[in-house]
Every structure is written in C-alpha cells, then in structure tokens.
Amino acid sequence: ASQIAVRRQRKRRRQRTAAMAGERKLVHVLDYGAGNVRSIENAIKKCGYQFKVISTPEEILQADMLVFPGVGSFGNAMRRLEEGNYINALKEYIAADR
C-alpha cells in the first residue's frame, strides 16, 4: 500500500476510535507517586478518551475505568501503594469486577 493510503487508513481509524470514545466513560488514572502518569495520559488522549488523574483511595472506589501505571521496580510500587493506603481500595475495586 502507498504511504498516502496508509495515512488515510490511520486517520479513519483514529476518527472511529475518537467517535467510539465519545460514548465511553471517563478513564481514571491513579497517581500514587510511581509509574509514568504522563505517558499513560498521552496514550489515553491518543485513543480519544477523556481522563482524570486521581490520588486518593476514595476516588478509586468511585472510578468506572481505572488505570494505575506500573513501574520497573515492583517492590517500590508496592511500597508506595501501601504508604498511600491504596491496597484495600484497589482490592475492593477489583472484587467489584469493574
């Protein structure tokens, strides 16, 4: 396929994704002091979704769609989740099957 055809196909895909995202709910991104929140925000925007950065256990429980960025150091991420009292809220969120 020519470069022009590939560009058109990508543009149509982005337009469809953005149109579908308008029907979808807000994506909540947990900023717990670890992980690359900015990178996640950019990816969510590129897919046509809206996002809100959250930082409390209470906000986790109110989220319909939740992303919490990972990091290369699992131990450090778990320590931050524990220090911020996020563990129980995350377990409850997961148990609710959202």
Coordinates of C-alpha atoms in Angstrom, one line a residue:
A1 CA 0.0 0.0 0.0
S2 CA 1.2 3.5 -0.7
Q3 CA 2.1 5.9 2.1
I4 CA -0.9 8.0 1.3
A5 CA -3.3 5.1 1.6
V6 CA -1.7 4.1 4.9
R7 CA -2.1 7.6 6.3
R8 CA -5.7 7.7 5.2
Q9 CA -6.3 4.4 6.9
R10 CA -4.7 5.6 10.1
K11 CA -6.7 8.8 10.0
R12 CA -10.0 6.8 9.6
R13 CA -9.0 4.5 12.5
R14 CA -8.3 7.5 14.7
Q15 CA -11.7 9.1 13.8
R16 CA -13.5 5.8 14.6
T17 CA -11.7 5.4 17.9
A18 CA -12.5 9.0 18.8
A19 CA -16.2 8.6 17.9
M20 CA -16.4 5.4 20.0
A21 CA -14.6 7.1 22.9
G22 CA -17.3 9.8 23.0
E23 CA -19.7 7.1 24.1
R24 CA -17.4 5.7 26.7
K25 CA -16.9 6.8 30.3
L26 CA -14.1 8.7 31.8
V27 CA -10.8 6.8 32.4
H28 CA -9.3 7.5 35.9
V29 CA -5.5 7.3 36.2
L30 CA -4.1 6.7 39.7
D31 CA -1.1 8.8 40.5
Y32 CA 0.4 7.1 43.5
G33 CA 3.9 8.5 43.1
A34 CA 5.3 5.7 40.9
G35 CA 4.9 5.0 37.3
N36 CA 4.8 7.3 34.3
V37 CA 1.4 9.0 34.6
R38 CA 2.2 11.4 31.8
S39 CA 2.9 8.6 29.3
I40 CA -0.5 7.0 30.3
E41 CA -2.3 10.3 29.9
N42 CA -0.8 10.7 26.4
A43 CA -1.8 7.2 25.4
I44 CA -5.4 7.7 26.7
K45 CA -5.7 11.0 24.8
K46 CA -4.3 9.5 21.6
C47 CA -7.1 6.8 21.8
G48 CA -9.7 9.6 22.1
Y49 CA -10.6 9.1 25.7
Q50 CA -11.0 11.6 28.4
F51 CA -9.1 11.0 31.6
K52 CA -8.9 12.3 35.2
V53 CA -5.9 11.9 37.4
I54 CA -6.8 10.7 40.9
S55 CA -4.8 10.3 44.0
T56 CA -6.9 9.0 46.9
P57 CA -8.3 5.6 47.9
E58 CA -11.8 7.1 47.9
E59 CA -11.5 8.2 44.2
I60 CA -10.5 4.6 43.3
L61 CA -13.8 3.3 44.6
Q62 CA -15.7 5.9 42.5
A63 CA -13.9 5.1 39.2
D64 CA -15.7 3.2 36.4
M65 CA -12.4 2.6 34.5
L66 CA -9.1 2.7 36.4
V67 CA -5.5 2.6 35.2
F68 CA -2.7 2.5 37.7
P69 CA 0.7 2.7 35.9
G70 CA 3.3 0.1 36.6
V71 CA 7.0 0.6 37.1
G72 CA 10.1 -1.4 36.6
S73 CA 10.6 -1.8 40.3
F74 CA 7.7 -3.9 41.7
G75 CA 8.9 -3.5 45.3
N76 CA 9.0 0.3 45.1
A77 CA 5.5 0.4 43.5
M78 CA 4.0 -1.8 46.2
R79 CA 5.7 0.3 49.0
R80 CA 4.1 3.4 47.5
L81 CA 0.7 1.7 47.2
E82 CA 0.9 0.6 50.8
E83 CA 2.1 4.0 52.1
G84 CA -0.8 5.7 50.3
N85 CA -3.3 3.2 51.8
Y86 CA -4.4 2.2 48.2
I87 CA -4.2 -1.6 48.7
N88 CA -7.6 -2.1 50.2
A89 CA -9.4 0.2 47.8
L90 CA -7.7 -1.5 44.9
K91 CA -8.7 -4.9 46.1
E92 CA -12.3 -3.7 46.6
Y93 CA -12.3 -2.2 43.1
I94 CA -11.1 -5.4 41.6
A95 CA -13.6 -7.5 43.6
A96 CA -16.4 -5.4 42.3
D97 CA -15.4 -6.7 38.8
R98 CA -15.4 -3.3 37.1

